[in-house]
Tab-separated table of C-alpha atoms and ligand atoms in Angstrom:
chain	number	residue	atom	x	y	z
A	1	UNK	CA	-275.895	-55.394	68.774
A	2	UNK	CA	-275.702	-55.650	65.046
A	3	UNK	CA	-273.874	-53.055	63.031
A	4	UNK	CA	-273.853	-52.057	59.379
A	5	UNK	CA	-270.880	-50.436	57.603
A	6	UNK	CA	-271.684	-48.717	54.321
A	7	UNK	CA	-268.939	-48.703	51.686
A	8	UNK	CA	-266.485	-51.146	50.041
A	9	UNK	CA	-262.942	-49.889	50.426
A	10	UNK	CA	-259.986	-50.267	52.796
A	11	UNK	CA	-261.471	-47.757	55.223
A	12	UNK	CA	-264.631	-49.800	55.456
A	13	UNK	CA	-262.645	-52.971	55.943
A	14	UNK	CA	-260.860	-51.332	58.870
A	15	UNK	CA	-264.153	-50.101	60.277
A	16	UNK	CA	-265.809	-53.490	59.889
A	17	UNK	CA	-262.845	-55.213	61.552
A	18	UNK	CA	-262.675	-52.749	64.462
A	19	UNK	CA	-266.430	-53.005	65.060
A	20	UNK	CA	-266.277	-56.862	64.813
A	21	UNK	CA	-263.830	-57.019	67.759
A	22	UNK	CA	-266.256	-55.015	69.968
A	23	UNK	CA	-267.537	-57.304	72.763
A	24	UNK	CA	-270.962	-55.673	72.257
A	25	UNK	CA	-271.180	-56.504	68.569
A	26	UNK	CA	-272.756	-59.770	67.489
A	27	UNK	CA	-272.778	-59.267	63.739
A	28	UNK	CA	-271.231	-56.805	61.330
A	29	UNK	CA	-272.845	-56.311	57.971
A	30	UNK	CA	-271.242	-54.399	55.143
A	31	UNK	CA	-272.941	-52.955	52.029
A	32	UNK	CA	-271.756	-53.637	49.432
A	33	UNK	CA	-268.296	-54.467	50.908
A	34	UNK	CA	-265.688	-56.667	49.133
A	35	UNK	CA	-264.821	-60.326	49.442
A	36	UNK	CA	-261.616	-59.430	51.385
A	37	UNK	CA	-263.873	-58.486	54.306
A	38	UNK	CA	-265.616	-61.859	54.527
A	39	UNK	CA	-263.681	-62.879	57.656
A	40	UNK	CA	-265.178	-59.995	59.672
A	41	UNK	CA	-268.535	-59.085	58.097
A	42	UNK	CA	-271.453	-60.457	56.086
A	43	UNK	CA	-271.871	-58.689	52.767
A	44	UNK	CA	-275.123	-57.296	51.612
A	45	UNK	CA	-275.280	-56.694	47.843
A	46	UNK	CA	-276.700	-53.163	48.030
A	47	UNK	CA	-275.128	-50.077	46.482
A	48	UNK	CA	-273.623	-47.696	49.048
A	49	UNK	CA	-275.758	-44.761	47.949
A	50	UNK	CA	-279.100	-46.495	47.743
A	51	UNK	CA	-280.464	-45.092	50.986
A	52	UNK	CA	-283.958	-46.657	50.776
A	53	UNK	CA	-282.640	-50.198	50.121
A	54	UNK	CA	-279.977	-49.805	52.851
A	55	UNK	CA	-282.524	-48.649	55.395
A	56	UNK	CA	-284.820	-51.583	54.502
A	57	UNK	CA	-281.886	-53.959	55.001
A	58	UNK	CA	-281.042	-52.362	58.314
A	59	UNK	CA	-284.565	-53.103	59.547
A	60	UNK	CA	-284.559	-56.612	58.115
A	61	UNK	CA	-281.314	-57.579	59.824
A	62	UNK	CA	-282.078	-55.765	63.134
A	63	UNK	CA	-279.204	-53.363	62.735
A	64	UNK	CA	-278.691	-51.201	65.834
A	65	UNK	CA	-276.038	-48.848	64.447
A	66	UNK	CA	-274.957	-47.930	60.933
A	67	UNK	CA	-271.638	-46.313	60.112
A	68	UNK	CA	-271.260	-44.582	56.683
A	69	UNK	CA	-267.825	-44.719	55.077
A	70	UNK	CA	-267.837	-42.860	51.735
A	71	UNK	CA	-268.671	-39.231	51.076
A	72	UNK	CA	-270.842	-40.097	48.078
A	73	UNK	CA	-273.312	-41.937	50.346
A	74	UNK	CA	-273.434	-38.928	52.709
A	75	UNK	CA	-274.086	-36.458	49.927
A	76	UNK	CA	-276.700	-38.758	48.503
A	77	UNK	CA	-278.621	-38.301	51.752
A	78	UNK	CA	-278.267	-41.822	53.144
A	79	UNK	CA	-278.036	-40.510	56.714
A	80	UNK	CA	-281.236	-38.442	56.185
A	81	UNK	CA	-283.137	-41.529	55.126
A	82	UNK	CA	-281.880	-43.531	58.084
A	83	UNK	CA	-282.941	-40.786	60.492
A	84	UNK	CA	-286.329	-40.465	58.910
A	85	UNK	CA	-286.777	-44.200	59.374
A	86	UNK	CA	-285.775	-43.971	63.027
A	87	UNK	CA	-282.519	-45.890	62.504
A	88	UNK	CA	-279.359	-44.997	64.449
A	89	UNK	CA	-276.717	-43.755	62.095
A	90	UNK	CA	-273.228	-42.325	62.514
A	91	UNK	CA	-272.677	-40.022	59.548
A	92	UNK	CA	-273.882	-36.463	58.723
A	93	UNK	CA	-277.056	-35.523	56.957
A	94	UNK	CA	-276.668	-34.225	53.427
A	95	UNK	CA	-276.896	-30.589	54.591
A	96	UNK	CA	-273.999	-31.100	57.041
A	97	UNK	CA	-271.974	-33.193	54.583
A	98	UNK	CA	-271.676	-30.017	52.491
A	99	UNK	CA	-268.745	-29.188	54.709
A	100	UNK	CA	-266.961	-31.581	52.405
A	101	UNK	CA	-269.274	-31.457	49.379
A	102	UNK	CA	-268.735	-27.718	48.774
A	103	UNK	CA	-265.413	-26.116	49.416
A	104	UNK	CA	-267.062	-22.698	49.025
A	105	UNK	CA	-269.527	-23.619	51.775
A	106	UNK	CA	-266.708	-24.789	54.076
A	107	UNK	CA	-264.643	-21.624	53.463
A	108	UNK	CA	-267.688	-19.412	54.107
A	109	UNK	CA	-268.399	-21.137	57.419
A	110	UNK	CA	-264.723	-20.794	58.438
A	111	UNK	CA	-264.741	-17.086	57.545
A	112	UNK	CA	-267.945	-16.349	59.443
A	113	UNK	CA	-266.699	-18.042	62.600
A	114	UNK	CA	-263.054	-16.883	62.507
A	115	UNK	CA	-261.625	-20.352	61.988
A	116	UNK	CA	-258.037	-20.131	60.698
A	117	UNK	CA	-257.740	-20.911	57.026
A	118	UNK	CA	-256.202	-19.558	53.837
A	119	UNK	CA	-257.508	-16.254	52.420
A	120	UNK	CA	-259.814	-16.921	49.420
A	121	UNK	CA	-262.505	-15.840	47.049
A	122	UNK	CA	-265.191	-17.770	45.217
A	123	UNK	CA	-266.095	-17.231	41.581
A	124	UNK	CA	-268.453	-18.530	38.936
A	125	UNK	CA	-267.438	-16.013	36.263
A	126	UNK	CA	-264.202	-16.650	34.390
A	127	UNK	CA	-263.170	-13.048	33.789
A	128	UNK	CA	-263.685	-12.050	37.391
A	129	UNK	CA	-261.739	-15.103	38.563
A	130	UNK	CA	-258.944	-14.260	36.173
A	131	UNK	CA	-258.789	-10.686	37.366
A	132	UNK	CA	-258.439	-11.863	40.957
A	133	UNK	CA	-255.788	-14.367	39.926
A	134	UNK	CA	-253.679	-11.663	38.182
A	135	UNK	CA	-254.094	-9.363	41.162
A	136	UNK	CA	-252.967	-12.050	43.691
A	137	UNK	CA	-250.240	-13.636	41.577
A	138	UNK	CA	-248.665	-17.064	42.179
A	139	UNK	CA	-248.362	-19.419	43.866
A	140	UNK	CA	-252.065	-19.742	44.195
A	141	UNK	CA	-254.421	-22.704	44.803
A	142	UNK	CA	-257.339	-23.333	42.432
A	143	UNK	CA	-260.117	-25.598	43.748
A	144	UNK	CA	-263.230	-26.990	42.061
A	145	UNK	CA	-266.119	-26.390	44.470
A	146	UNK	CA	-267.694	-29.883	44.550
A	147	UNK	CA	-266.641	-33.518	45.096
A	148	UNK	CA	-263.860	-34.314	42.605
A	149	UNK	CA	-262.371	-37.503	43.938
A	150	UNK	CA	-259.119	-35.763	44.761
A	151	UNK	CA	-258.673	-34.352	41.291
A	152	UNK	CA	-260.138	-30.923	41.627
A	153	UNK	CA	-257.233	-29.005	43.258
A	154	UNK	CA	-254.302	-27.409	41.448
A	155	UNK	CA	-251.482	-25.813	43.421
A	156	UNK	CA	-250.378	-23.439	40.637
A	157	UNK	CA	-246.843	-22.127	40.465
A	158	UNK	CA	-247.480	-20.115	37.247
A	159	UNK	CA	-250.319	-17.966	35.979
A	160	UNK	CA	-250.642	-20.206	32.969
A	161	UNK	CA	-251.172	-23.272	35.187
A	162	UNK	CA	-253.695	-21.396	37.247
A	163	UNK	CA	-255.601	-20.146	34.215
A	164	UNK	CA	-255.677	-23.661	32.706
A	165	UNK	CA	-257.244	-24.869	35.976
A	166	UNK	CA	-259.792	-22.063	35.814
A	167	UNK	CA	-260.726	-23.071	32.259
A	168	UNK	CA	-261.095	-26.715	33.286
A	169	UNK	CA	-263.472	-25.797	36.138
A	170	UNK	CA	-265.383	-22.712	34.914
A	171	UNK	CA	-265.569	-23.279	31.176
A	172	UNK	CA	-265.361	-27.058	30.715
A	173	UNK	CA	-266.634	-28.366	34.102
A	174	UNK	CA	-264.000	-31.116	33.680
A	175	UNK	CA	-264.668	-32.608	37.140
A	176	UNK	CA	-268.391	-32.464	36.848
A	177	UNK	CA	-268.543	-30.299	39.980
A	178	UNK	CA	-270.469	-27.407	38.563
A	179	UNK	CA	-268.826	-24.217	37.376
A	180	UNK	CA	-267.741	-22.747	40.703
A	181	UNK	CA	-264.196	-22.178	41.812
A	182	UNK	CA	-262.374	-21.314	45.061
A	183	UNK	CA	-259.093	-19.337	44.619
A	184	UNK	CA	-256.998	-19.652	47.695
A	185	UNK	CA	-253.795	-18.243	49.191
A	186	UNK	CA	-250.954	-20.791	49.092
A	187	UNK	CA	-249.992	-21.912	52.583
A	188	UNK	CA	-246.637	-23.243	53.462
A	189	UNK	CA	-246.043	-25.877	56.111
A	190	UNK	CA	-246.462	-29.534	56.983
A	191	UNK	CA	-249.823	-31.268	56.415
A	192	UNK	CA	-251.460	-33.567	58.869
A	193	UNK	CA	-254.911	-35.108	59.256
A	194	UNK	CA	-256.921	-34.709	62.452
A	195	UNK	CA	-260.315	-36.355	62.879
A	196	UNK	CA	-262.919	-36.219	65.608
A	197	UNK	CA	-266.088	-38.139	66.471
A	198	UNK	CA	-268.715	-35.475	66.473
A	199	UNK	CA	-272.348	-35.096	67.586
A	200	UNK	CA	-273.526	-31.482	67.436
A	201	UNK	CA	-271.062	-29.500	69.494
A	202	UNK	CA	-269.647	-32.597	71.176
A	203	UNK	CA	-266.258	-33.430	69.737
A	204	UNK	CA	-264.105	-36.418	70.660
A	205	UNK	CA	-260.761	-35.864	68.919
A	206	UNK	CA	-258.862	-38.903	67.565
A	207	UNK	CA	-255.078	-39.284	67.240
A	208	UNK	CA	-253.345	-37.459	64.376
A	209	UNK	CA	-251.977	-39.084	61.183
A	210	UNK	CA	-250.169	-38.145	57.997
A	211	UNK	CA	-250.956	-39.426	54.593
A	212	UNK	CA	-249.038	-39.550	51.335
A	213	UNK	CA	-251.038	-38.583	48.296
A	214	UNK	CA	-248.523	-38.609	45.451
A	215	UNK	CA	-248.032	-41.802	43.456
A	216	UNK	CA	-244.274	-42.139	43.740
A	217	UNK	CA	-241.478	-41.819	46.282
A	218	UNK	CA	-240.305	-38.361	47.438
A	219	UNK	CA	-243.825	-37.054	46.795
A	220	UNK	CA	-243.402	-37.178	43.028
A	221	UNK	CA	-245.918	-38.048	40.353
A	222	UNK	CA	-249.651	-37.493	40.151
A	223	UNK	CA	-252.096	-37.226	42.987
A	224	UNK	CA	-253.829	-40.459	44.065
A	225	UNK	CA	-256.535	-41.374	46.524
A	226	UNK	CA	-253.660	-42.002	48.940
A	227	UNK	CA	-250.627	-44.327	48.813
A	228	UNK	CA	-250.044	-44.775	52.534
A	229	UNK	CA	-250.242	-43.143	55.982
A	230	UNK	CA	-248.842	-43.402	59.448
A	231	UNK	CA	-249.786	-42.507	63.011
A	232	UNK	CA	-248.808	-41.047	65.315
A	233	UNK	CA	-246.816	-38.144	63.812
A	234	UNK	CA	-244.087	-37.883	66.429
A	235	UNK	CA	-242.460	-34.665	65.471
A	236	UNK	CA	-245.717	-32.676	65.834
A	237	UNK	CA	-246.046	-31.330	69.355
A	238	UNK	CA	-249.072	-32.168	71.504
A	239	UNK	CA	-249.566	-28.402	71.890
A	240	UNK	CA	-250.025	-28.032	68.186
A	241	UNK	CA	-252.647	-30.717	68.144
A	242	UNK	CA	-254.398	-29.100	71.117
A	243	UNK	CA	-254.350	-25.733	69.305
A	244	UNK	CA	-255.904	-27.378	66.223
A	245	UNK	CA	-258.670	-28.924	68.383
A	246	UNK	CA	-259.406	-25.631	70.098
A	247	UNK	CA	-259.093	-23.362	67.093
A	248	UNK	CA	-260.516	-25.572	64.344
A	249	UNK	CA	-262.325	-28.799	65.265
A	250	UNK	CA	-264.354	-27.562	68.252
A	251	UNK	CA	-265.417	-24.234	66.679
A	252	UNK	CA	-266.373	-25.738	63.324
A	253	UNK	CA	-268.633	-28.325	65.019
A	254	UNK	CA	-270.211	-25.526	67.109
A	255	UNK	CA	-270.585	-23.359	63.975
A	256	UNK	CA	-272.446	-26.162	62.169
A	257	UNK	CA	-274.941	-26.222	65.071
A	258	UNK	CA	-275.456	-22.447	64.904
A	259	UNK	CA	-275.882	-22.633	61.146
A	260	UNK	CA	-278.766	-25.032	61.613
A	261	UNK	CA	-276.821	-27.992	60.057
A	262	UNK	CA	-275.490	-29.867	63.059
A	263	UNK	CA	-272.876	-32.427	62.192
A	264	UNK	CA	-272.955	-36.087	63.284
A	265	UNK	CA	-270.155	-38.449	62.388
A	266	UNK	CA	-266.433	-38.238	61.701
A	267	UNK	CA	-265.239	-34.743	61.043
A	268	UNK	CA	-261.904	-34.756	59.267
A	269	UNK	CA	-259.776	-31.654	59.204
A	270	UNK	CA	-256.924	-31.424	56.690
A	271	UNK	CA	-254.451	-29.101	58.370
A	272	UNK	CA	-251.508	-27.096	57.300
A	273	UNK	CA	-249.144	-26.399	60.196
A	274	UNK	CA	-247.975	-22.941	59.241
A	275	UNK	CA	-245.616	-20.557	61.036
A	276	UNK	CA	-248.608	-18.768	62.420
A	277	UNK	CA	-250.290	-21.928	63.688
A	278	UNK	CA	-252.493	-24.669	62.246
A	279	UNK	CA	-254.847	-23.636	59.446
A	280	UNK	CA	-257.664	-25.727	57.943
A	281	UNK	CA	-257.156	-26.716	54.327
A	282	UNK	CA	-260.364	-28.631	54.038
A	283	UNK	CA	-262.918	-30.705	55.889
A	284	UNK	CA	-264.124	-34.138	55.081
A	285	UNK	CA	-267.371	-35.540	56.493
A	286	UNK	CA	-266.028	-39.080	57.133
A	287	UNK	CA	-262.942	-41.095	57.971
A	288	UNK	CA	-259.973	-40.561	55.741
A	289	UNK	CA	-258.769	-43.411	53.583
A	290	UNK	CA	-255.991	-44.568	54.236
A	291	UNK	CA	-255.952	-42.661	57.571
A	292	UNK	CA	-258.581	-44.886	59.083
A	293	UNK	CA	-256.477	-47.946	58.441
A	294	UNK	CA	-253.629	-46.563	60.549
A	295	UNK	CA	-255.730	-45.021	63.264
A	296	UNK	CA	-258.328	-47.645	64.114
A	297	UNK	CA	-255.814	-50.471	64.883
A	298	UNK	CA	-254.109	-48.088	67.349
A	299	UNK	CA	-257.380	-47.442	69.213
A	300	UNK	CA	-257.596	-49.648	72.240
A	301	UNK	CA	-261.171	-48.745	73.111
A	302	UNK	CA	-264.353	-50.311	71.815
A	303	UNK	CA	-265.362	-48.311	68.713
A	304	UNK	CA	-269.049	-49.286	68.877
A	305	UNK	CA	-269.167	-48.135	72.475
A	306	UNK	CA	-267.382	-44.842	71.692
A	307	UNK	CA	-269.786	-44.018	68.872
A	308	UNK	CA	-272.770	-44.634	71.192
A	309	UNK	CA	-271.167	-42.454	73.863
A	310	UNK	CA	-270.570	-39.605	71.484
A	311	UNK	CA	-274.167	-39.901	70.180
A	312	UNK	CA	-275.126	-39.402	73.837
A	313	UNK	CA	-272.854	-36.337	74.040
A	314	UNK	CA	-270.209	-37.944	76.188
A	315	UNK	CA	-266.474	-37.814	75.478
A	316	UNK	CA	-264.687	-40.666	77.204
A	317	UNK	CA	-260.903	-40.649	77.449
A	318	UNK	CA	-259.264	-42.640	74.680
A	319	UNK	CA	-256.366	-44.996	74.866
A	320	UNK	CA	-253.994	-45.375	71.954
A	321	UNK	CA	-251.290	-47.976	71.367
A	322	UNK	CA	-248.086	-45.994	71.639
A	323	UNK	CA	-246.453	-47.928	68.746
A	324	UNK	CA	-246.293	-46.340	65.292
A	325	UNK	CA	-248.495	-47.915	62.675
A	326	UNK	CA	-247.529	-47.508	59.059
A	327	UNK	CA	-249.910	-48.459	56.206
A	328	UNK	CA	-248.637	-48.921	52.655
A	329	UNK	CA	-251.021	-49.201	49.733
A	330	UNK	CA	-250.343	-51.815	47.098
A	331	UNK	CA	-251.625	-50.335	43.840
A	332	UNK	CA	-251.933	-51.877	40.433
A	333	UNK	CA	-249.043	-50.835	38.177
A	334	UNK	CA	-250.115	-47.780	36.184
A	335	UNK	CA	-252.496	-46.424	38.887
A	336	UNK	CA	-253.679	-43.642	39.020
A	337	UNK	CA	-253.643	-43.866	35.211
A	338	UNK	CA	-254.683	-47.021	33.304
A	339	UNK	CA	-254.007	-50.238	35.051
A	340	UNK	CA	-254.716	-53.971	34.792
A	341	UNK	CA	-257.383	-55.779	36.812
A	342	UNK	CA	-257.397	-59.435	37.880
A	343	UNK	CA	-254.042	-59.451	39.582
A	344	UNK	CA	-253.373	-62.125	42.182
A	345	UNK	CA	-254.069	-60.819	45.667
A	346	UNK	CA	-252.345	-62.213	48.763
A	347	UNK	CA	-254.654	-63.786	51.347
A	348	UNK	CA	-254.899	-62.588	54.888
A	349	UNK	CA	-254.120	-65.926	56.496
A	350	UNK	CA	-251.202	-64.381	58.322
A	351	UNK	CA	-253.403	-61.782	59.813
A	352	UNK	CA	-252.253	-60.916	63.328
A	353	UNK	CA	-253.725	-57.736	64.605
A	354	UNK	CA	-250.851	-57.295	67.086
A	355	UNK	CA	-248.235	-57.004	64.319
A	356	UNK	CA	-249.465	-56.640	60.743
A	357	UNK	CA	-252.803	-56.411	59.080
A	358	UNK	CA	-254.136	-56.308	55.572
A	359	UNK	CA	-257.104	-54.161	54.596
A	360	UNK	CA	-258.635	-54.905	51.197
A	361	UNK	CA	-259.978	-52.193	48.909
A	362	UNK	CA	-260.149	-52.847	45.125
A	363	UNK	CA	-260.648	-56.600	45.231
A	364	UNK	CA	-263.204	-59.001	43.726
A	365	UNK	CA	-263.313	-62.720	43.163
A	366	UNK	CA	-264.019	-65.210	45.997
A	367	UNK	CA	-263.057	-65.042	49.661
A	368	UNK	CA	-260.244	-67.596	49.156
A	369	UNK	CA	-259.240	-66.464	45.753
A	370	UNK	CA	-259.181	-62.658	45.643
A	371	UNK	CA	-258.398	-60.792	42.393
A	372	UNK	CA	-257.760	-57.092	41.999
A	373	UNK	CA	-260.630	-55.052	40.665
A	374	UNK	CA	-259.418	-51.554	41.310
A	375	UNK	CA	-256.339	-49.330	41.334
A	376	UNK	CA	-255.669	-49.313	45.059
A	377	UNK	CA	-255.913	-53.025	45.784
A	378	UNK	CA	-255.001	-53.427	49.491
A	379	UNK	CA	-253.010	-51.826	52.306
A	380	UNK	CA	-250.541	-53.582	54.610
A	381	UNK	CA	-250.298	-51.988	58.010
A	382	UNK	CA	-247.501	-52.884	60.436
A	383	UNK	CA	-246.613	-51.732	63.934
A	384	UNK	CA	-243.195	-50.832	65.197
A	385	UNK	CA	-241.765	-49.229	68.299
A	386	UNK	CA	-240.451	-46.410	66.158
A	387	UNK	CA	-241.201	-45.250	62.630
A	388	UNK	CA	-238.010	-46.871	61.358
A	389	UNK	CA	-238.951	-50.195	62.925
A	390	UNK	CA	-242.520	-49.984	61.601
A	391	UNK	CA	-241.071	-49.274	58.145
A	392	UNK	CA	-238.820	-52.303	58.406
A	393	UNK	CA	-241.803	-54.490	59.387
A	394	UNK	CA	-244.173	-53.267	56.784
A	395	UNK	CA	-241.659	-53.459	53.891
A	396	UNK	CA	-240.470	-56.904	54.968
A	397	UNK	CA	-244.047	-58.038	54.898
A	398	UNK	CA	-244.648	-56.558	51.504
A	399	UNK	CA	-241.510	-58.055	49.974
A	400	UNK	CA	-242.523	-61.463	51.291
A	401	UNK	CA	-245.727	-61.251	49.207
A	402	UNK	CA	-243.831	-61.348	45.920
A	403	UNK	CA	-246.227	-58.865	44.334
A	404	UNK	CA	-246.383	-58.923	40.546
A	405	UNK	CA	-248.075	-56.232	38.585
A	406	UNK	CA	-248.138	-53.890	41.611
A	407	UNK	CA	-246.331	-50.735	42.682
A	408	UNK	CA	-246.071	-49.212	46.095
A	409	UNK	CA	-244.152	-46.435	47.696
A	410	UNK	CA	-240.996	-47.328	49.570
A	411	UNK	CA	-240.919	-44.162	51.706
A	412	UNK	CA	-244.152	-44.117	53.670
A	413	UNK	CA	-243.405	-42.678	57.106
A	414	UNK	CA	-240.390	-40.683	55.960
A	415	UNK	CA	-242.208	-37.486	56.755
A	416	UNK	CA	-241.788	-38.628	60.369
A	417	UNK	CA	-238.039	-39.443	60.255
A	418	UNK	CA	-236.906	-36.048	59.097
A	419	UNK	CA	-236.682	-36.457	55.342
B	1	LIG	N1	-254.160	-23.283	50.532
B	1	LIG	C1	-253.333	-24.251	50.231
B	1	LIG	N2	-251.971	-24.070	50.302
B	1	LIG	C2	-251.130	-25.024	49.936
B	1	LIG	N3	-251.505	-26.242	49.560
B	1	LIG	C3	-252.802	-26.551	49.474
B	1	LIG	C4	-253.751	-25.562	49.827
B	1	LIG	N4	-255.008	-26.088	49.652
B	1	LIG	C5	-254.782	-27.376	49.240
B	1	LIG	N5	-253.473	-27.673	49.106
B	1	LIG	C6	-252.833	-28.917	48.681
B	1	LIG	O1	-253.782	-29.585	47.814
B	1	LIG	C7	-254.198	-30.801	48.422
B	1	LIG	C8	-255.689	-31.057	48.021
B	1	LIG	O2	-256.512	-30.038	48.517
B	1	LIG	P1	-257.772	-30.323	49.356
B	1	LIG	O3	-258.447	-28.999	49.728
B	1	LIG	O4	-257.423	-31.193	50.513
B	1	LIG	O5	-258.691	-31.012	48.268
B	1	LIG	P2	-259.121	-32.536	48.020
B	1	LIG	O6	-258.619	-33.393	49.135
B	1	LIG	O7	-260.616	-32.413	47.960
B	1	LIG	O8	-258.525	-32.829	46.708
B	1	LIG	C9	-253.912	-30.660	49.870
B	1	LIG	O9	-253.741	-31.948	50.505
B	1	LIG	C10	-252.682	-29.812	49.902
B	1	LIG	O10	-251.530	-30.617	49.665
B	2	LIG	MG1	-257.695	-33.302	50.892
C-alpha cells in the first residue's frame, strides 16, 4: 500500500519512518514534510491544511491510507474532506477534533460523562470571570478556550497573575482564540501522556510517556512546544495506567460516539496523577510531539497494520521494546523567543534504529545539506536498558555533534530517576 503523512515536524518524521518500515507499505508520501525526511518519504509540496489539494494528491498517487499529524489540519477539516472523497484517513473529523480545539467543549464532555478532571467554569464575560476567580482564590489555572500553540495556559499563583491572564484572553484576545476562558482548579501531581488509537468506541491504548515542556533544566524558563520526552515512565505503576484507560480514555471515546461526534485517530490524554487517581488535564486529537518520537520506535508491531485493524474495530495485543527511549530536542539558541535560522544541521548518516535516531523538525535546505528553519530543529532519540543508560547514550550522541548555535536540556528523563 501507499501511505500519506500530513505535516512537517519531528512527529511526522517519526510517523513516516515507522510507516516506511512496514512490510505492507510500498511508498510513503509526506505533505509538505521537510528535507530531513527524504530517506523515508517522498515530499509533496502541499500545505498541511489544504484538504482539497491533499485529497487530489492522495487520489493521484494511489494513497491507501492517510495519517494526519498536526491539529491545525484536523481543525481545518482535512479528515472531513478525505472521508467525503471516499479516502481512508486516520484522524478525526473537525467536529471530533474539538476535543482539542475547544477546552470548554472537552471539559463539558468530561463533566457530562463523569470523567475525572479538575473542577472548572467557563466564561466570556470579564466581570463574571473575575468574580469566580476571587471566590475560588489561588492557585488557579486560566486557559484560553481555543488552539493557542501551547501559550494559552497560565498556572496562576497570585490573583494579579490570574487577572492579567483573564485580560489577555477576554479583553485582548492575545492568542487569537476568541474571548472565552476556562478557569480551572489547580491539580497537584505528576503529569504523564497517554495515547490511544481510536475508532468510535474502539480504543487501543499505547504505552505511556512523559514530556518536558519548559525551556531549561529543572523545569525552568518559558513553556515550549516540548524539549524532550521519554518512555516508558518506570515509576508509574501499571495499575495507574489501567485506571486511566478505564476511567478516562475508554469513556471519553464512548462519550464522543454518544455525542454524535465519534472520534477516529490518535486520542491523547494529558493526565495529572493526583492523590485521588488520574485526572484528565486535556485531550489532544493527534500524536504528541515529541511523545511520538519516543513511542513509535519502541513499538515492535507494524503501525500501518495496527491502524487498519483499529479502523476495523479490532484491538490486537501490542509489543513494546522494554528498553527506555529518551528523546532530546536540539533547539536554536533563543528559542522559544527570537532565534537564528540557517544553523548547520547534523546529517543522519549514523542512523541506526536499534540504538539512536534523529527526527528532523525545523529544517530546510537540501537532503544532504540541511539548515535550520525553525526553533525546534531536530530530536535525538537513544535507547538504554535503564533511564540512566539511555541518558548517557543520548547525551554522548549529542555532544559528538558539536552543535553550535543550539541549546538543549541536559536533564531529559530525570523525572524518571527520582529528581
Ligand atoms: N488543572 C491544572 N492543574 C495544574 N496544572 C495544570 C492544570 N491544567 C493545566 N496545567 C498545566 O499547564 C500545562 C498546559 O495545560 P494544557 O491544558 O495541557 O494546555 P495546552 O497543552 O493546550 O497548552 C499542563 O501541561 C500542566 O502542566
Ligand atoms: Mg498540554
